Structures are given as C-alpha cells and as structure tokens.
mmCIF file of C-alpha atoms in Angstrom:
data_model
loop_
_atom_site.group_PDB
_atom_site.id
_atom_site.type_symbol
_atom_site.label_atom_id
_atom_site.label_comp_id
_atom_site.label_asym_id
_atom_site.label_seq_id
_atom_site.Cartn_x
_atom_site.Cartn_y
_atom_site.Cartn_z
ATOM 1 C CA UNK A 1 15.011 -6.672 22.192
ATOM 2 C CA UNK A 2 13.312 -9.698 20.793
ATOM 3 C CA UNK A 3 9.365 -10.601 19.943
ATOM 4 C CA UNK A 4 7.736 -13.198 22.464
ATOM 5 C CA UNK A 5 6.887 -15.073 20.076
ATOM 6 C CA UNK A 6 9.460 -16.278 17.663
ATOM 7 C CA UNK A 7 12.128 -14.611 19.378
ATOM 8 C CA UNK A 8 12.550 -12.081 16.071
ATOM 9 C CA UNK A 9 15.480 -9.401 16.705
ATOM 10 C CA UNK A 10 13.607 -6.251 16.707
ATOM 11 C CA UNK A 11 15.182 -3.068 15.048
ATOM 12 C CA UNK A 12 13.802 0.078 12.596
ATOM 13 C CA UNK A 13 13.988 0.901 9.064
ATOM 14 C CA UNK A 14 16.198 4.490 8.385
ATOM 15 C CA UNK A 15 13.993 7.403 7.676
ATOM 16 C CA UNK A 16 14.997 10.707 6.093
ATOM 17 C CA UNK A 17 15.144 12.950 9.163
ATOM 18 C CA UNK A 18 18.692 14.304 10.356
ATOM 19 C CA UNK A 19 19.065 12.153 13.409
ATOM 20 C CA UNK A 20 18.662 9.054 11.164
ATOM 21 C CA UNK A 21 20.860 10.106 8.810
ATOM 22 C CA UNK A 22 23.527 10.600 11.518
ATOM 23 C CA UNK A 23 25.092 7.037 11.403
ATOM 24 C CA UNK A 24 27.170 6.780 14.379
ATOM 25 C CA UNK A 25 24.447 8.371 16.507
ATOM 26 C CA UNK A 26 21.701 6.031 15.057
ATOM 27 C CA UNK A 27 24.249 3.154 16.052
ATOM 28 C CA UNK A 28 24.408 4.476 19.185
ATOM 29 C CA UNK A 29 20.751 5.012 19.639
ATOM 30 C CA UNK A 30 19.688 1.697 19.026
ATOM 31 C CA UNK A 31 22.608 -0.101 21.270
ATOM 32 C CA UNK A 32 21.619 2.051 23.692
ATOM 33 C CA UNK A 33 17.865 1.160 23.751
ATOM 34 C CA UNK A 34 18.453 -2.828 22.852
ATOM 35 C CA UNK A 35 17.050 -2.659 19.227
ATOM 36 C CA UNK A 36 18.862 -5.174 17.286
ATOM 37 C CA UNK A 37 18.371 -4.379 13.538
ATOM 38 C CA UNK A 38 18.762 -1.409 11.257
ATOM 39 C CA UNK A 39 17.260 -1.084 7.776
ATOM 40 C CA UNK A 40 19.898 1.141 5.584
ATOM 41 C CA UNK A 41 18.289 3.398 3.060
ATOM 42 C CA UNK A 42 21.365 6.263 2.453
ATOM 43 C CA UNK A 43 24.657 5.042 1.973
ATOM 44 C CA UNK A 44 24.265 1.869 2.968
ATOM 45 C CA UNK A 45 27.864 0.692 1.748
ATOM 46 C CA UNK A 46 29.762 3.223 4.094
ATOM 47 C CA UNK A 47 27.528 1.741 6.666
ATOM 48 C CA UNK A 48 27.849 -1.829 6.424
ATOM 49 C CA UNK A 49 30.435 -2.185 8.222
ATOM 50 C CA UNK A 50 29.897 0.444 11.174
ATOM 51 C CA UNK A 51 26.613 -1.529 11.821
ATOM 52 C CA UNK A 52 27.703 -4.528 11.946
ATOM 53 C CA UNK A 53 30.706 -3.724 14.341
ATOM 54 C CA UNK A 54 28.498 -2.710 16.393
ATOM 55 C CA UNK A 55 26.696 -6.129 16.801
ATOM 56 C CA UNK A 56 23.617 -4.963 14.913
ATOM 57 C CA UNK A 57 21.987 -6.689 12.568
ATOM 58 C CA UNK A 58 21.360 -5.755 8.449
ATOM 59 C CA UNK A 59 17.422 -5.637 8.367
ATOM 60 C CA UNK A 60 17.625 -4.921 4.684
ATOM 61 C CA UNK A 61 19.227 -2.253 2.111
ATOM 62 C CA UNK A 62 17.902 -0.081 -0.066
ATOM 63 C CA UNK A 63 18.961 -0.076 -3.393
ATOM 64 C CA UNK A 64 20.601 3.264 -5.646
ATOM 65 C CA UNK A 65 18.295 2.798 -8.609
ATOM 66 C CA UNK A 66 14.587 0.672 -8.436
ATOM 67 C CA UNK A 67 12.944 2.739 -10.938
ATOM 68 C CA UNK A 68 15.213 1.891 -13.763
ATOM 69 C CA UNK A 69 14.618 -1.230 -13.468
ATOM 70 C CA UNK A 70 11.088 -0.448 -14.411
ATOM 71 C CA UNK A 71 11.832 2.072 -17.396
ATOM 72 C CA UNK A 72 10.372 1.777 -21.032
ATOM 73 C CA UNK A 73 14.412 2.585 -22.575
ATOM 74 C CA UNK A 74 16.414 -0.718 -22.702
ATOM 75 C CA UNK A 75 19.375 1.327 -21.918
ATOM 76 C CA UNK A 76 17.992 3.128 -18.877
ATOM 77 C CA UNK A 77 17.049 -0.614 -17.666
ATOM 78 C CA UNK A 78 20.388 -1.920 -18.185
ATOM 79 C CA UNK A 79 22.412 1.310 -16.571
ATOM 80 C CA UNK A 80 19.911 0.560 -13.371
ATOM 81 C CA UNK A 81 20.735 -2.953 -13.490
ATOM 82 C CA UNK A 82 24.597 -2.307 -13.682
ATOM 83 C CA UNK A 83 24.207 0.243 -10.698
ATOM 84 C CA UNK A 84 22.398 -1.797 -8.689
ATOM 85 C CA UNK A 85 24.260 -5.056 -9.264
ATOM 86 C CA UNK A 86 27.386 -3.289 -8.464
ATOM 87 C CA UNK A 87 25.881 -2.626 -5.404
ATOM 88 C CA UNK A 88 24.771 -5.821 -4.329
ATOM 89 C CA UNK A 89 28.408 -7.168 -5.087
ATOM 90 C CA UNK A 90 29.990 -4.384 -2.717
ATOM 91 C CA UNK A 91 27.415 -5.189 0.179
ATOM 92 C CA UNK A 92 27.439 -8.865 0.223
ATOM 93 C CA UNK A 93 30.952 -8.763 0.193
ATOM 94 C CA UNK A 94 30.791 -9.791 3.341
ATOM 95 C CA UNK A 95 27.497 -12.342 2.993
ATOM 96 C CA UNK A 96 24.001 -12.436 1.931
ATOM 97 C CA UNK A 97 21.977 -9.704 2.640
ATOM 98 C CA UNK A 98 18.062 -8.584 2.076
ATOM 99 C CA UNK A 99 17.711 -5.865 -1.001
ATOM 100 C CA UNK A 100 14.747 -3.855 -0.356
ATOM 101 C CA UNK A 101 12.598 -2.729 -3.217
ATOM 102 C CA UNK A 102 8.523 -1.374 -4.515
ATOM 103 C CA UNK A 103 7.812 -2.150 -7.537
ATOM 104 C CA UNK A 104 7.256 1.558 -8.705
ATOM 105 C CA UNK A 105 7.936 1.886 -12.402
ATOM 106 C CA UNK A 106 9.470 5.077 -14.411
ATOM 107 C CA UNK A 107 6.547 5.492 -16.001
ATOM 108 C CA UNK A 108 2.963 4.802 -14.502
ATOM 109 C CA UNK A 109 1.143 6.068 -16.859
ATOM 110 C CA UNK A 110 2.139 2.960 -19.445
ATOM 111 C CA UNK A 111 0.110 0.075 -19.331
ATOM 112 C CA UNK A 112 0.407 -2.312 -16.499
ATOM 113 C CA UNK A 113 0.854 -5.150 -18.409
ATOM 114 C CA UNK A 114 3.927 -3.192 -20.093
ATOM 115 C CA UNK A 115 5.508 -2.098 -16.984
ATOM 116 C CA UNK A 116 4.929 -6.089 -15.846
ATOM 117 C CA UNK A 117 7.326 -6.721 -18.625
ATOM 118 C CA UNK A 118 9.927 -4.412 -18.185
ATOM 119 C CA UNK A 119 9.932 -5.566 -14.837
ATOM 120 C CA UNK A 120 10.382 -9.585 -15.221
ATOM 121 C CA UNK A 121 13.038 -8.845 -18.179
ATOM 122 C CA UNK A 122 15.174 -6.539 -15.505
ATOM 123 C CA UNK A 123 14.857 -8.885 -12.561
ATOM 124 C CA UNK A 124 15.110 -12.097 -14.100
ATOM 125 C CA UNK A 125 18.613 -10.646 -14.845
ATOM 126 C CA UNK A 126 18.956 -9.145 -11.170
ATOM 127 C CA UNK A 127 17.971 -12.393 -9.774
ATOM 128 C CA UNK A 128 21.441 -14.311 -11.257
ATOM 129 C CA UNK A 129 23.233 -11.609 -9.252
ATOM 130 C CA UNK A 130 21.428 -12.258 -5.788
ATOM 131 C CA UNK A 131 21.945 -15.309 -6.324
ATOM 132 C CA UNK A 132 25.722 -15.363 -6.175
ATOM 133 C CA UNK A 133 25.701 -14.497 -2.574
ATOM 134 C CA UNK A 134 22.251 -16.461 -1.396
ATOM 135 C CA UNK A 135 21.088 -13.087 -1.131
ATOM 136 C CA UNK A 136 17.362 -11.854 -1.435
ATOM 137 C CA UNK A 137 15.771 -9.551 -2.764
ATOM 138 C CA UNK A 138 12.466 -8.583 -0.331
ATOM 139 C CA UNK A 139 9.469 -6.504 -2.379
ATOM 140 C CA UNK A 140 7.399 -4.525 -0.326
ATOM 141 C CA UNK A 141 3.539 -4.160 -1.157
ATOM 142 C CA UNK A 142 3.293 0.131 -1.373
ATOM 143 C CA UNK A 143 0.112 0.207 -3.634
ATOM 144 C CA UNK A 144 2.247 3.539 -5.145
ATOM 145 C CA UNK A 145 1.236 5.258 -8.335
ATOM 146 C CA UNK A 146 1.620 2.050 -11.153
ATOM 147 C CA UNK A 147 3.324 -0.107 -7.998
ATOM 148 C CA UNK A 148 3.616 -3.984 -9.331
ATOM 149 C CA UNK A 149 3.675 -6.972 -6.696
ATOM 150 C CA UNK A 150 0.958 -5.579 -4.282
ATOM 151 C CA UNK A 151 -1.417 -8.411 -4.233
ATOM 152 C CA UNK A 152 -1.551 -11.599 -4.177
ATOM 153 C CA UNK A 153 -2.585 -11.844 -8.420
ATOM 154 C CA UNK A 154 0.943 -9.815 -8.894
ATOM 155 C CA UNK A 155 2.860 -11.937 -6.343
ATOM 156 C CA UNK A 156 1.360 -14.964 -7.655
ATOM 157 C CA UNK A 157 2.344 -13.938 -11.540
ATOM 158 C CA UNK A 158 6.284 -12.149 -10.764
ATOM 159 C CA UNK A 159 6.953 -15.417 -8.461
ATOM 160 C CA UNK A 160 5.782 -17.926 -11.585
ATOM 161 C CA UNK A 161 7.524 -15.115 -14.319
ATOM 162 C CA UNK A 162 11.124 -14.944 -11.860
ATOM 163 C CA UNK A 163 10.516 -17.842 -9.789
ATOM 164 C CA UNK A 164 14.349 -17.840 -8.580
ATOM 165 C CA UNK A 165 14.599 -17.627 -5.148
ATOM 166 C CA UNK A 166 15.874 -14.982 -4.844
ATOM 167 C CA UNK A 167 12.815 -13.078 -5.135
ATOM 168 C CA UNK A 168 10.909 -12.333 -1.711
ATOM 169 C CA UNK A 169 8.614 -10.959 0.064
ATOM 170 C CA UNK A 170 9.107 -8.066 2.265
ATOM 171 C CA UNK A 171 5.829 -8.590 4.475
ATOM 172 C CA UNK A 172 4.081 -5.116 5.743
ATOM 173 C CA UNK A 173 0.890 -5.844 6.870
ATOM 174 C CA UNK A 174 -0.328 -2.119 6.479
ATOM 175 C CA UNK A 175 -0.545 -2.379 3.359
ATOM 176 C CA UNK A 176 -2.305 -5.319 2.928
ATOM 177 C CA UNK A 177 -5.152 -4.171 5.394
ATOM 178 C CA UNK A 178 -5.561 -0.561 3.744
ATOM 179 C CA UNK A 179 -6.291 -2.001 1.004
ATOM 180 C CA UNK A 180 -9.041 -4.766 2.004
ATOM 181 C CA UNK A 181 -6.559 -7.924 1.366
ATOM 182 C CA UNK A 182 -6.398 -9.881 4.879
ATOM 183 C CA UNK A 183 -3.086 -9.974 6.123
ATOM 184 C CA UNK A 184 -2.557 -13.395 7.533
ATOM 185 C CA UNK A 185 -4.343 -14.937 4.467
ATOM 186 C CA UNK A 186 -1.596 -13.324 2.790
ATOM 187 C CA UNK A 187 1.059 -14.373 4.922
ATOM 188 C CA UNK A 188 -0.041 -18.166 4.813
ATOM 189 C CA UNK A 189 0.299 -18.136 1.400
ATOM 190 C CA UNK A 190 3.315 -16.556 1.129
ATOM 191 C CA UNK A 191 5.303 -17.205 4.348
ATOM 192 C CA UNK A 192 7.919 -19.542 2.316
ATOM 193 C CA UNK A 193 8.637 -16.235 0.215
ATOM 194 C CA UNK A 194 9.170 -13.715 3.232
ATOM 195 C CA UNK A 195 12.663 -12.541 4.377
ATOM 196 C CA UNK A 196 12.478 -9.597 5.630
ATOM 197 C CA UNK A 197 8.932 -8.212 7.885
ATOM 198 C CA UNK A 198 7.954 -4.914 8.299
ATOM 199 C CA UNK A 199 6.573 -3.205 11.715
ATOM 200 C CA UNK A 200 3.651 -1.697 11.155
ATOM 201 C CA UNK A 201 0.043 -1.223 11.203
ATOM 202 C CA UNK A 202 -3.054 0.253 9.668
ATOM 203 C CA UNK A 203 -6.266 1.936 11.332
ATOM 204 C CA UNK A 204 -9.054 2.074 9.318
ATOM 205 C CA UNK A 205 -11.386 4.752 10.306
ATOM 206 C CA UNK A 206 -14.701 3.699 10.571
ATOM 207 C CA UNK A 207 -16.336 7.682 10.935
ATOM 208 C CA UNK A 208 -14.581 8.669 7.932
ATOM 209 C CA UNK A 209 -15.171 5.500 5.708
ATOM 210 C CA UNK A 210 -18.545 6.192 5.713
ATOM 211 C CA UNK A 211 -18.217 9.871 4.766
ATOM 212 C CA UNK A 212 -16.130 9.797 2.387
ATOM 213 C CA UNK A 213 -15.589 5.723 1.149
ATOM 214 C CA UNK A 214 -12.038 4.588 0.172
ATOM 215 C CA UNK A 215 -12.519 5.364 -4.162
ATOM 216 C CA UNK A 216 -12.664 9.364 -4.201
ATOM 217 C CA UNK A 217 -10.714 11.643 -2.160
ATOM 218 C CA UNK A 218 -12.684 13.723 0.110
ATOM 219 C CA UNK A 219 -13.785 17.395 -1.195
ATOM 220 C CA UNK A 220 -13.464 19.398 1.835
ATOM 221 C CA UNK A 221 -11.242 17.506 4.558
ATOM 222 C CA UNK A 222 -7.885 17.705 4.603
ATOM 223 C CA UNK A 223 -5.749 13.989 4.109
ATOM 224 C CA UNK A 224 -3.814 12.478 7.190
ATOM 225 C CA UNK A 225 -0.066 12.564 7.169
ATOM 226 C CA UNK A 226 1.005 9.414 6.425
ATOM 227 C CA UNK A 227 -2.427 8.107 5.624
ATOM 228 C CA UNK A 228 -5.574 9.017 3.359
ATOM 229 C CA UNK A 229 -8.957 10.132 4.225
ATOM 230 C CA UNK A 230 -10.734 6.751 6.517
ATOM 231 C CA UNK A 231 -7.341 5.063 6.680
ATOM 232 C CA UNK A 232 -3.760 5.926 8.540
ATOM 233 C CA UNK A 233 -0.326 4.087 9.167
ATOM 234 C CA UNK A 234 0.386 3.086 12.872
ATOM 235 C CA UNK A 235 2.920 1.556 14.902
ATOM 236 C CA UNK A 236 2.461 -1.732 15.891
ATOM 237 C CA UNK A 237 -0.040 -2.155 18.343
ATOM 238 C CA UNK A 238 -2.296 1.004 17.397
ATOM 239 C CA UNK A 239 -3.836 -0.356 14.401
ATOM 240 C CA UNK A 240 -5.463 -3.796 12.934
ATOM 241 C CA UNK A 241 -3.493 -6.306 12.585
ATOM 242 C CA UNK A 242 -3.042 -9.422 14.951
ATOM 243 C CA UNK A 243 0.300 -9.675 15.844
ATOM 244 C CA UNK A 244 0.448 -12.349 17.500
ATOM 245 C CA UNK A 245 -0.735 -14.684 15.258
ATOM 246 C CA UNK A 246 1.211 -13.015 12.450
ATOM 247 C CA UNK A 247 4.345 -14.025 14.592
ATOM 248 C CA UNK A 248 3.235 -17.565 15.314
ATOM 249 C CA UNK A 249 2.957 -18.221 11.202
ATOM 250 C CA UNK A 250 6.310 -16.708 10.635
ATOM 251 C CA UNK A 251 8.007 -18.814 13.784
ATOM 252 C CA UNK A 252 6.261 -22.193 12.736
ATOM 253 C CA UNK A 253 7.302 -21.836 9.317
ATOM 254 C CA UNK A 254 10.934 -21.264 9.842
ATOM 255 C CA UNK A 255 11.390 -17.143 9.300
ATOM 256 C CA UNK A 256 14.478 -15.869 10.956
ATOM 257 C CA UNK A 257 14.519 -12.636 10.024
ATOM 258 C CA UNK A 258 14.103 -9.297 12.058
ATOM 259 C CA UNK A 259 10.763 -7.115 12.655
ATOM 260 C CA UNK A 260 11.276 -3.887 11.560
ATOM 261 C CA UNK A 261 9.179 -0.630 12.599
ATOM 262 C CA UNK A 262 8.934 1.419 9.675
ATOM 263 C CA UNK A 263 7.871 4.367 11.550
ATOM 264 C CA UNK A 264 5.131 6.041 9.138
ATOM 265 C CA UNK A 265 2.540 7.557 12.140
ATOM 266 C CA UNK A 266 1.321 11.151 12.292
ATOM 267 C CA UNK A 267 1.102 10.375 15.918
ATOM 268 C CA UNK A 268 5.070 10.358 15.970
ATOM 269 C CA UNK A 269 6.328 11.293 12.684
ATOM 270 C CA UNK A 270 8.214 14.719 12.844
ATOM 271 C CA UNK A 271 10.138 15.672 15.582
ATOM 272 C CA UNK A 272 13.506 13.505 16.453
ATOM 273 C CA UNK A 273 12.139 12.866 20.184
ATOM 274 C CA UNK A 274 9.021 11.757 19.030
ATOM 275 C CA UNK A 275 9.906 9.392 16.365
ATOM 276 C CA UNK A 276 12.375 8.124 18.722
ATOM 277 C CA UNK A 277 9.571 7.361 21.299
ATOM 278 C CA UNK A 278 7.421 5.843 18.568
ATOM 279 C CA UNK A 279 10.197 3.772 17.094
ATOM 280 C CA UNK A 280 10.530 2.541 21.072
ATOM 281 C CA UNK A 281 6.922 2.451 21.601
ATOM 282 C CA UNK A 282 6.377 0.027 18.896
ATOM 283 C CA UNK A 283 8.914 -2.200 19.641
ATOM 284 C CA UNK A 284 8.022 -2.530 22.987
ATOM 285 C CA UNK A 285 4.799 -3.533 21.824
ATOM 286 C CA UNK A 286 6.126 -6.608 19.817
ATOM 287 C CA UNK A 287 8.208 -7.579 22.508
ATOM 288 C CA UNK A 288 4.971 -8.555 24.271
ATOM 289 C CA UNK A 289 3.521 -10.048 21.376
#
C-alpha cells in the first residue's frame, strides 16, 4: 500500500496495546493487509530483524532513554547517551535507520533556555554516532510539558546549534495545526530536514473553541481522549490538513521515506478491532491522496 502521490510505502507506528506488542502477529497483520512500514517503539533490537524478513520496512525506532539526554546531572546525560548510542550501533548494524525522539526534558520545570542547553551539549555528541551509519535522527513536534523543537524558532535554533545532518525532522502535521502553526508553511521550510512523516491529523472544534478558547482548560467539561477541550487527534482524512499537497512537497523535493499512521483517535483508540480498522482506515485514505 502506497500514497498516490509520491508513491510513499504506507505502514503504522507501534502503540502500547497487547496486539501491538505481539510482534509476529503485528508482522503478520500488516503483510496481511499490504501496509509496508512499521515504527518500533518496544524492543526494537529483537525486532529488527523479524521485520525486515518479512519485507517490511523500518519506519523509525524509538530510542531506550530520550529524557536523559535532557537531564540537569552531567552523569545522567552521559549514561543516556551511552545507552542510547549503544543502541543505535546494534540497530544499524545492518544500515541506516530513522531514531525517533520529542524533545521532552527530565526536568520541565528548569528554564527553557537551560534545558536548550543540555539538549545541544547531548546531541551534538549523539549526532557523531548517527553519523557513522548515515543514520538520522527524526524529532517529532509533541508540544509536551517543557518539549524543545516544536516550532519553527526551536527548529530554526537546534538545526543552527547541531546543524549535522543527522538531525531531522519527523513531520506530524497534528501538531503543527493544534497549535496555530500552518503545516505546509512548515513543511516548505523544512522539507530538506524531514525523514521520517507521521500520519495524522487534527480537528479543531469550532463549538468548543469558542466556549472555552485554547489558553485555560475548561471548568466543567470533561477533555477528549487523545485531544483537549476545542481540539482532537484524527486519522488522516478526518481532520485539517491537506494531504495532498503535503505529499506533492515531500515527492518534489526528493523524500523517500514512509507515511506512518500514528493512530492517536478517540474514534478508534481502545479496542484491538478498532484500532486495527482505524490504522486501515487511514491508510486507505492516503492511498487516494
């Protein structure tokens, strides 16, 4: 299963549920159904191989210790950095693969500007190791508590500060639109930067924007799964975002990555059926895109 445009393989990022943990069943699964890519979180050096004898394709990998990389204590950064680096190594044993990452620190209480540090000082170092294997390392957007690289100003400043590259973008468009940045504006100016793309979307609800605005949680209603109070995470084709176009950028500017649905919908999210069916749902959609 491929996008229209671009031709993208089209796969799904591993979720914590027990059917996704199950890795010869997920392999199965997605044969089965023509998906093309799987995104490791658990394990993902027992996996390597099972997934790729299997003719699927490494969307990206989660890595055993982010945080650390963002901790106040030197020696808490460097013990992340050994763990992590050792698992690079292991994994691209094989060839260069896509490291996924937020930039959520230990601490977000500190001062940004702090954390910012920690953070160039640990990945400038990281960056030498991805580098051995032509590896990257793809940073997702998650506006979590004290996230770094979520807009384009901390992008701009972590590309100039670790401008190896190495460092890349992992492009989710969901997050970009829930929090007012416009997604293709974003993904013009950073398409040379993207290796690995996310599947999914954002709905913005208009009814609930005006009760209760985007700056205060709401007093009396209750927050969406996998959302907030005027705003929710969607599969591809139920929210915002033009995918289409998005597509055409990436294609005309050389990505040749995969597209892959991070299933985070409380339309799907919950049962293993029905985050099946949404996983399938949504990349059916971009198959027509």
């Amino acid at each position: 299963m491929k996008t229209r445009t671009g031709n993208f393989p089209i796969g799904f990022r591993q979720v914590n549920t027990n059917w996704n943990r199950d890795i010869p069943s997920l392999i199965e699964w997605a044969v089965a159904n023509k998906l093309e890519a799987i995104d490791l979180t658990t394990d993902p050096e027992s996996a390597l191989n099972a997934v790729a004898a299997a003719g699927l394709r490494i969307g990206s990998i989660d890595l055993p210790d982010n945080r650390g990389m963002i901790a106040a204590d030197p020696a808490r950064r460097a013990d992340a950095l050994s763990r992590n680096s050792d698992c690079i190594r292991a994994c691209t044993a094989a060839g260069p693969q896509n490291f996924f990452a937020v930039m959520l620190p230990e601490d977000p209480a500190l001062p940004r500007r702090q954390n910012y540090d920690y953070m160039v000082e640990s990945f400038t170092a990281l960056a030498a190791v991805l580098e051995e294997s032509g590896s990257h390392y793809v940073i997702e957007g998650w506006p979590g508590p004290g996230a770094l690289c979520c807009t384009p100003e901390t992008y701009r400043a972590f590309f100039r500060d670790v401008p190896s590259p190495a460092m890349s973008v992992n492009y989710d468009p969901s997050h970009l639109i829930r929090m007012g940045i416009d997604p293709l504006r974003f993904l013009t100016e950073f398409v040379d930067r993207v290796h690995h793309v996310h599947g999914k979307d954002t709905e913005i609800l208009d009814d609930n924007l005006y009760q209760y605005g985007h700056e205060q949680p709401a007093t009396f209603a209750d927050r969406i799964a996998y959302g907030a109070h005027s705003w929710r995470y969607t599969i591809p084709g139920q929210g915002l975002f033009r995918w289409g176009e998005g597509l055409r950028i990436l294609a005309e500017n050389g990505y040749n990555g995969a597209v892959s649905i991070e299933l985070e919908d409380a339309n799907f999210n919950g049962a293993e059926e029905s985050e099946k069916w949404g996983i399938l749902h949504g990349a059916n959609f971009l198959a027509g895109c």
